Amino acid sequence: MYKLSDDIAIVQSLDFFTPIVDDPFTFGQITAANALSDIYAMGARPVTALNIVAFPVDDMPNTVLQEILRGGIDKLNESGAVLAGGHSIKDDELKYGLSITGIVHPDKLISNKGAQPGDVLILTKALGSGIVATALKRKIALPDQVEAMVQSMIQLNKYASEVVTNYPINAMTDVTGYGLVGHLLEMLDASLMDARIFASELPLLPGALEWAEKKVIPGGLKSNRKFYKPRVALGSKITEAMEYIAVDPQTSGGLLISVPAEFGAAIVKDLHAAGVDQARVVGEVSNSSAEPRISLQ
């Protein structure tokens, strides 16, 4: 974040990756939604975007690139941001992403620092996209599972952000590559708090738990689990599959919001009314701690 004046601060973010679905247009949509997410997670409004492209011009037709860019601008149009240009290079492996600039009043900026004891934790999207995407790569995912995953990933966090910024939010982040546990720990580290996650309340994508039980999991999940395991206490009813869900790396995941408990039910109700159907309270923040930990129960 960079403060330009007493009334305006800019928020800058960048993200890009290789395709996770076969359809170029859908890939463009997912990538744009994912890149925009950081802006929404800080309570800001995206205003401009730059495309970032690495494309194998000798191996793929330009129509593939056209569809990717069309998918990206589809989501930019939905967000209200303007595509200001971009840059491309020739590469053996296809990559696409965007650099996003957003604006926010400095006093209304939301960070992942500030969670307080007694806060409830609200998650706005279902978990399991990394697991279902792995099943897709192995060609064993069912069509309805893939469709649910895609619809979740292309949903902008715009609508969730517009709802929650009307409330006194203490902290907020988005859930992406480090999984729910990893991004929550970042929030707890910044706030010097502990937290409990209610496993039974976690919204799950169709097929995510079943594939987790069969150990159809991405490499990033294994890395997340190894890194965060010392800081997570597992309840007696937590299965290995549920542990996988909690550390599954997400692409274009939802927002994770820490808010005083008295506002929790109203926020969830407003999120549902705004079309954020998977939103629910999934945990609570507890006492401050010099070494923050998560209890998964």
Coordinates of C-alpha atoms in Angstrom, one line a residue, residues 22-25 27 53-69 91-92 94:
D22 CA -8.1 -27.0 -20.1
D23 CA -10.4 -24.3 -21.4
P24 CA -8.4 -21.1 -22.2
F25 CA -11.3 -18.7 -21.6
F27 CA -8.3 -20.1 -17.3
V53 CA 1.9 -13.3 -20.7
A54 CA 4.4 -16.0 -21.4
F55 CA 3.3 -17.9 -24.5
P56 CA 4.7 -20.7 -26.6
V57 CA 4.1 -19.1 -30.0
D58 CA 5.6 -22.0 -31.9
D59 CA 3.4 -24.7 -30.3
M60 CA 0.0 -23.0 -29.7
P61 CA -2.3 -21.0 -32.0
N62 CA -2.9 -17.4 -31.2
T63 CA -6.6 -18.2 -30.8
V64 CA -5.7 -19.8 -27.4
L65 CA -4.1 -16.6 -26.2
Q66 CA -7.0 -14.6 -27.5
E67 CA -9.4 -16.7 -25.4
I68 CA -7.2 -16.4 -22.3
L69 CA -7.1 -12.7 -22.6
D91 CA 8.2 -19.0 -23.5
D92 CA 8.1 -22.8 -23.7
L94 CA 2.2 -20.9 -21.0

